[in-house]
Tab-separated table of C-alpha atoms and ligand atoms in Angstrom:
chain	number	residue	atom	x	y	z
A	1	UNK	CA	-1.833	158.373	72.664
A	2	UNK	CA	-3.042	155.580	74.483
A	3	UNK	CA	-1.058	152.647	75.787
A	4	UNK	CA	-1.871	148.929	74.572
A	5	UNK	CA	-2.342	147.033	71.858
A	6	UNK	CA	-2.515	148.315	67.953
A	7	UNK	CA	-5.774	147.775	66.837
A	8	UNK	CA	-6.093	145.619	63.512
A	9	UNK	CA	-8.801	144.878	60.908
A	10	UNK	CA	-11.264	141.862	62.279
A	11	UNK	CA	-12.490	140.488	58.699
A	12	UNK	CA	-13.949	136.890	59.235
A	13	UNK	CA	-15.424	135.172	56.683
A	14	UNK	CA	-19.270	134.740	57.163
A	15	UNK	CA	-21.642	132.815	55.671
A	16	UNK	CA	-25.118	132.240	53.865
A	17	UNK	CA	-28.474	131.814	56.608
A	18	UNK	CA	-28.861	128.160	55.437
A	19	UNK	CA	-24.663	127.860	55.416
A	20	UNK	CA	-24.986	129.097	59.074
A	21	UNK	CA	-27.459	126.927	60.760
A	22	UNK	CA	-26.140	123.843	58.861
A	23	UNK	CA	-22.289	124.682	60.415
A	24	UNK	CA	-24.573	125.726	63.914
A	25	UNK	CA	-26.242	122.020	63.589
A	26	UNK	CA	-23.760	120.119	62.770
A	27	UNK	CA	-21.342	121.544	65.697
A	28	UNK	CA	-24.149	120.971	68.060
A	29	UNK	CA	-24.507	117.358	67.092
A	30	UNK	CA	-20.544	116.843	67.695
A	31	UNK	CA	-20.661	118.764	70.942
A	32	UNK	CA	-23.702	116.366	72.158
A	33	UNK	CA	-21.901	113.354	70.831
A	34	UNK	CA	-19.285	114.198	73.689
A	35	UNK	CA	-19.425	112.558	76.801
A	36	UNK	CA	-17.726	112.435	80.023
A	37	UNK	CA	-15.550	109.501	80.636
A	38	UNK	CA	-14.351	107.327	83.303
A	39	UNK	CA	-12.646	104.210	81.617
A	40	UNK	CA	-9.501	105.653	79.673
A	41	UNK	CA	-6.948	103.290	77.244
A	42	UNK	CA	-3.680	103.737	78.647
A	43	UNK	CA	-2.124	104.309	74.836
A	44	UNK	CA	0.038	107.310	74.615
A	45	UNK	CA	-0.891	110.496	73.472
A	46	UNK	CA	1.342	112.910	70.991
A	47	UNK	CA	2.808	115.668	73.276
A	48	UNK	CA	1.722	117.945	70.490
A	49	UNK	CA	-1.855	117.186	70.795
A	50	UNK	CA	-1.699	118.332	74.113
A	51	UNK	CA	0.252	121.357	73.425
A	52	UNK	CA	-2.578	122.297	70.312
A	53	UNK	CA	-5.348	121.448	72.868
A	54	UNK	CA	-3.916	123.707	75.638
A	55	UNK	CA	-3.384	126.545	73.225
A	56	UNK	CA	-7.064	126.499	72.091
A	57	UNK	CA	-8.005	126.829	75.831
A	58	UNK	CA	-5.706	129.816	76.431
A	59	UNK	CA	-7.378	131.094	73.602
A	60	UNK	CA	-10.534	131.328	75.868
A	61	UNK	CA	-11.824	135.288	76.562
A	62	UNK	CA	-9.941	136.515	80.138
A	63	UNK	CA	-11.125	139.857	82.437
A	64	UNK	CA	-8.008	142.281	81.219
A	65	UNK	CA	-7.116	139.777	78.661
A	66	UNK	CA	-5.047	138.222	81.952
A	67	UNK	CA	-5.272	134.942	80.537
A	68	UNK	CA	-5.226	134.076	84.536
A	69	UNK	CA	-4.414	130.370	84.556
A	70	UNK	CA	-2.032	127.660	84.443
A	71	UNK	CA	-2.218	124.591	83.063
A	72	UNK	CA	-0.189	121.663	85.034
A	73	UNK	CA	0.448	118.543	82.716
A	74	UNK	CA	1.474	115.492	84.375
A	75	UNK	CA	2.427	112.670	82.325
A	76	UNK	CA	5.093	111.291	84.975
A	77	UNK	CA	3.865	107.428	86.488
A	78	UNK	CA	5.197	108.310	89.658
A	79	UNK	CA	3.431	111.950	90.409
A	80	UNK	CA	0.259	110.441	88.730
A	81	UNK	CA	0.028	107.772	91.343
A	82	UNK	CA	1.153	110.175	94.225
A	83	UNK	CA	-1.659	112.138	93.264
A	84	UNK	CA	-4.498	109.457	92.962
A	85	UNK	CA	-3.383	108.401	96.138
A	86	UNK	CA	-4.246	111.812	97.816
A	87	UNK	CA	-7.113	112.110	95.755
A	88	UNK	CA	-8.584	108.687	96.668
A	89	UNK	CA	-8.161	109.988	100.555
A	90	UNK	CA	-9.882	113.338	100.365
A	91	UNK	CA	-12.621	111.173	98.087
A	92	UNK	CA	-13.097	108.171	100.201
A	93	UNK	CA	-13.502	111.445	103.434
A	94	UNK	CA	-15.799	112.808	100.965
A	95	UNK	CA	-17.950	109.756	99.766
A	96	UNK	CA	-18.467	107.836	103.697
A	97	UNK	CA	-18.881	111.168	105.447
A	98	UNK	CA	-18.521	114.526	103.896
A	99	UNK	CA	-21.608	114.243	101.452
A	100	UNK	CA	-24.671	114.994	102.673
A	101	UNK	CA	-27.069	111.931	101.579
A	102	UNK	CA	-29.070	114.153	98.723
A	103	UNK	CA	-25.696	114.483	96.891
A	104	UNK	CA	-24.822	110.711	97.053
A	105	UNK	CA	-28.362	110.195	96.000
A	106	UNK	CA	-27.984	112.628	92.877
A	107	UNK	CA	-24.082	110.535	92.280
A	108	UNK	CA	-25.734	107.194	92.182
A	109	UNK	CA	-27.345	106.813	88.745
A	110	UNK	CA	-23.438	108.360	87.777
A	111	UNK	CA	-22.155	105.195	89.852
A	112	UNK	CA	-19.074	107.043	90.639
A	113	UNK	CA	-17.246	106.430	93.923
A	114	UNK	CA	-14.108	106.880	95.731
A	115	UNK	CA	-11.680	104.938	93.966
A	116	UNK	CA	-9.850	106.677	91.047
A	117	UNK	CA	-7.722	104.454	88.729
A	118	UNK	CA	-8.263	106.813	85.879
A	119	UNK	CA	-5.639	109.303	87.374
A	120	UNK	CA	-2.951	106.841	86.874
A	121	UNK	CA	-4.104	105.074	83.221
A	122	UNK	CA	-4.853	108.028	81.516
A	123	UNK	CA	-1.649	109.277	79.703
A	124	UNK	CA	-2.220	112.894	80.857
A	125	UNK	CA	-3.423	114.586	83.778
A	126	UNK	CA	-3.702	118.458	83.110
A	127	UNK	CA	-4.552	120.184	85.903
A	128	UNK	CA	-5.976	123.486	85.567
A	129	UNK	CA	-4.638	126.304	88.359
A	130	UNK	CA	-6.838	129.789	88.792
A	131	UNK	CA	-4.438	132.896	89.140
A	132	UNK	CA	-6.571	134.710	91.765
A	133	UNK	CA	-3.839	137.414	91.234
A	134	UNK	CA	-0.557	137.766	89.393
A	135	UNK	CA	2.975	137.429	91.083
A	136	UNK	CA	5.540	139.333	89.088
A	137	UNK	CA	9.028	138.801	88.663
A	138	UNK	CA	10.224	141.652	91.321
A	139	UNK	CA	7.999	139.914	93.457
A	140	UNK	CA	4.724	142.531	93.243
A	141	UNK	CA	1.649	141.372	93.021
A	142	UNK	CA	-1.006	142.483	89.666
A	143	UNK	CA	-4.861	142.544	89.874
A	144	UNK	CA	-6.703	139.937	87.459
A	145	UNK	CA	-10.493	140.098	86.911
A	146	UNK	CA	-13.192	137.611	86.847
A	147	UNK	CA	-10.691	135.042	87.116
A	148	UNK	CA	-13.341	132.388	87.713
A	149	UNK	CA	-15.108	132.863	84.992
A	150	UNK	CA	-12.114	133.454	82.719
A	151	UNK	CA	-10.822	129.950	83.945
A	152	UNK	CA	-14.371	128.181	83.435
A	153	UNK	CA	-14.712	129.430	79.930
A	154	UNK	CA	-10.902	127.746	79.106
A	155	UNK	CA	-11.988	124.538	80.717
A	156	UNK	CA	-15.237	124.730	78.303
A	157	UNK	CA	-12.800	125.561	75.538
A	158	UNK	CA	-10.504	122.867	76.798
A	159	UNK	CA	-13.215	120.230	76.604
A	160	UNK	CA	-14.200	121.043	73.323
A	161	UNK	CA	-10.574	120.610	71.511
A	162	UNK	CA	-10.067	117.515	73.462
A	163	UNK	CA	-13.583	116.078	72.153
A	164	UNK	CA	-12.542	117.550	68.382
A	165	UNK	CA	-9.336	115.782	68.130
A	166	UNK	CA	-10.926	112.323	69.219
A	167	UNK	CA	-9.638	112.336	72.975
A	168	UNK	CA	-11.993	111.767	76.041
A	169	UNK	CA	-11.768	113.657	79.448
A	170	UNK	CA	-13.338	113.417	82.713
A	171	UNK	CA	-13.669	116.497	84.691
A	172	UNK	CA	-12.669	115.853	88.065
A	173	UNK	CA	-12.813	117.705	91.331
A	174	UNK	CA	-11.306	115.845	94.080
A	175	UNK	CA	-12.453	117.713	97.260
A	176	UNK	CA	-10.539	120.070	98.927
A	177	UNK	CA	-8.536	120.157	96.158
A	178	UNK	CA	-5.589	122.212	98.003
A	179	UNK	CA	-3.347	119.005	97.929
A	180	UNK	CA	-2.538	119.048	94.050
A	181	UNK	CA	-1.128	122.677	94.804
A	182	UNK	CA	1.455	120.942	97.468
A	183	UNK	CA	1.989	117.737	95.185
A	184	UNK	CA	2.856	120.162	92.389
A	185	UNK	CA	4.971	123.147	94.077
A	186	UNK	CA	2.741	125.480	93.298
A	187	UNK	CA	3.066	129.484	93.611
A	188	UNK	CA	0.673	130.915	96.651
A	189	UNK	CA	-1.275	133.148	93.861
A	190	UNK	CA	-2.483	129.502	91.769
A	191	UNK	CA	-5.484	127.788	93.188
A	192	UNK	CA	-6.507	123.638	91.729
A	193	UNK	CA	-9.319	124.781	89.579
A	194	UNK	CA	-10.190	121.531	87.930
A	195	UNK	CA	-8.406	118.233	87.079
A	196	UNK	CA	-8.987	116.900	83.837
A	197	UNK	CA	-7.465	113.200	82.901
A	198	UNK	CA	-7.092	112.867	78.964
A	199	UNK	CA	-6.833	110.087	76.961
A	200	UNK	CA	-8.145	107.870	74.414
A	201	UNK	CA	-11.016	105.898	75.854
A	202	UNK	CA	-10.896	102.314	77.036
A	203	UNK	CA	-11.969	99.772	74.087
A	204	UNK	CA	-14.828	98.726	76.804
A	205	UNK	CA	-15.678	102.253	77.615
A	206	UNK	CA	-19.180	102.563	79.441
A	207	UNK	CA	-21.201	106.054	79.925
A	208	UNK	CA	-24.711	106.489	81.449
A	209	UNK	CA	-27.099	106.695	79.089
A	210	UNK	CA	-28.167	110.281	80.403
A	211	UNK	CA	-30.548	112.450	78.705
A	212	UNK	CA	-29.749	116.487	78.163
A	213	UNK	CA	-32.714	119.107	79.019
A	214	UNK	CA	-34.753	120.148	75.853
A	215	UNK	CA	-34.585	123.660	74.441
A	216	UNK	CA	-37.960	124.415	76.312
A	217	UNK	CA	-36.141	123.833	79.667
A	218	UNK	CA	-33.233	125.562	78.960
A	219	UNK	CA	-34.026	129.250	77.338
A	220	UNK	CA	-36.734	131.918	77.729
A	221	UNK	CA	-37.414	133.952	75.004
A	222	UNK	CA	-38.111	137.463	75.353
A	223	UNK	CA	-39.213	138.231	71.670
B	301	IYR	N1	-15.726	114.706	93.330
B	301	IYR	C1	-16.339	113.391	93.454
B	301	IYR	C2	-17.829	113.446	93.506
B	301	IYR	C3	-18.530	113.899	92.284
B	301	IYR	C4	-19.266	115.061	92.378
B	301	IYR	C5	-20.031	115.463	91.309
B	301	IYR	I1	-21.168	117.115	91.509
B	301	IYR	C6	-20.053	114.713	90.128
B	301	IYR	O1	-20.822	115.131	89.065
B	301	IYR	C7	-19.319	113.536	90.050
B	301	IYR	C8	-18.550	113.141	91.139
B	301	IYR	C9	-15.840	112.447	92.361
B	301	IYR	O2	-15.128	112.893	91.463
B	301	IYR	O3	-16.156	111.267	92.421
């Protein structure tokens, strides 16, 4: 008898070929429709939007089934401005003399710079923390596997609850990030992954008008 989990029946419903590339079509059109944002209203969000949306990301595949993350949710005015301040000074470092000139070339068409008001308008900051192992209660320390990976595929699941119920998000990586561990208390074993301000957009909410690579440039087909 092995230890684990019971095993149950995995019955999905499936659908007809012209059923399935309609659903396929239409989710790709709502996925492209998403956009990255940097002007965020300041209206409050229901707690239990966030708690649905975080749920769907911890739903996201994990090495081991680990689930290796943490998700940090700051909603408090005080911590949110504490933290854009020591964003803003790793950023400003980062922007006037840690990026070599082919990045800043590559940001400007983005015009993004150094200053980061979103941090403290957007109602939430949830800040995503990679478990590069686990700390147990006696104090022992657990393996976890493809932890990187695991947490990138919950920030892609993250992104795409936040976009389905209407929200907008900017993902945002101060850097070094190492700060929001200290600003937050965090255990030695949880590393800032990614910082992702959530919100309704601004009424005057402006994106670049960027274009996405075609199929051609994206796949190769081995047929
Ligand atoms: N972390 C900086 C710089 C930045 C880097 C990349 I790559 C972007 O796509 C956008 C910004 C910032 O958040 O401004």
């Amino acid at each position: 008898m092995i230890d684990g989990y019971p095993f149950v029946s995995y019955s999905k419903e499936t659908f007809s070929d012209t059923e399935t590339v309609k659903r396929s079509r239409e989710f790709y059109a709502w996925m492209d429709s998403r956009r990255t944002v940097r002007d965020f209203s300041d209206q409050p969000v229901p707690r239990e939007v966030i708690e649905n949306i975080l749920m769907t990301a911890s739903s996201a595949p994990s090495g081991a089934h680990k689930q290796p993350w943490t998700f940090c949710v700051i909603s408090n005015t005080a911590l949110k401005t504490k933290i854009r301040q020591a964003a803003e000074k790793e950023e400003f470092e980062s922007y006037n003399s840690r990026m070599p000139e082919e990045w800043l070339k590559d940001l400007r068409p983005l015009q993004t710079d150094w200053k980061k008001e979103f941090l403290e308008i957007a109602p939430y900051l949830i800040i995503v923390f990679k478990k590069s192992y686990e700390l147990k209660e006696d104090g022992s320390k657990g393996l976890v596997y493809y932890a990187t990976e695991s947490c990138g595929i919950a920030c892609g699941f993250l992104l795409a609850a936040i976009h389905h119920a209407g929200l907008a998000a900017l993902t945002h990586t101060p850097s070094p990030m190492n700060f929001l561990g200290k600003v937050l208390n965090r255990p030695e074993n949880e590393k800032a992954f990614l910082l992702i301000p959530v919100g309704y957009p601004a009424q005057e909410c402006w994106v670049p008008d960027l274009k996405r690579k075609a199929i051609q440039e994206i796949t190769q087909w081995y047929e």
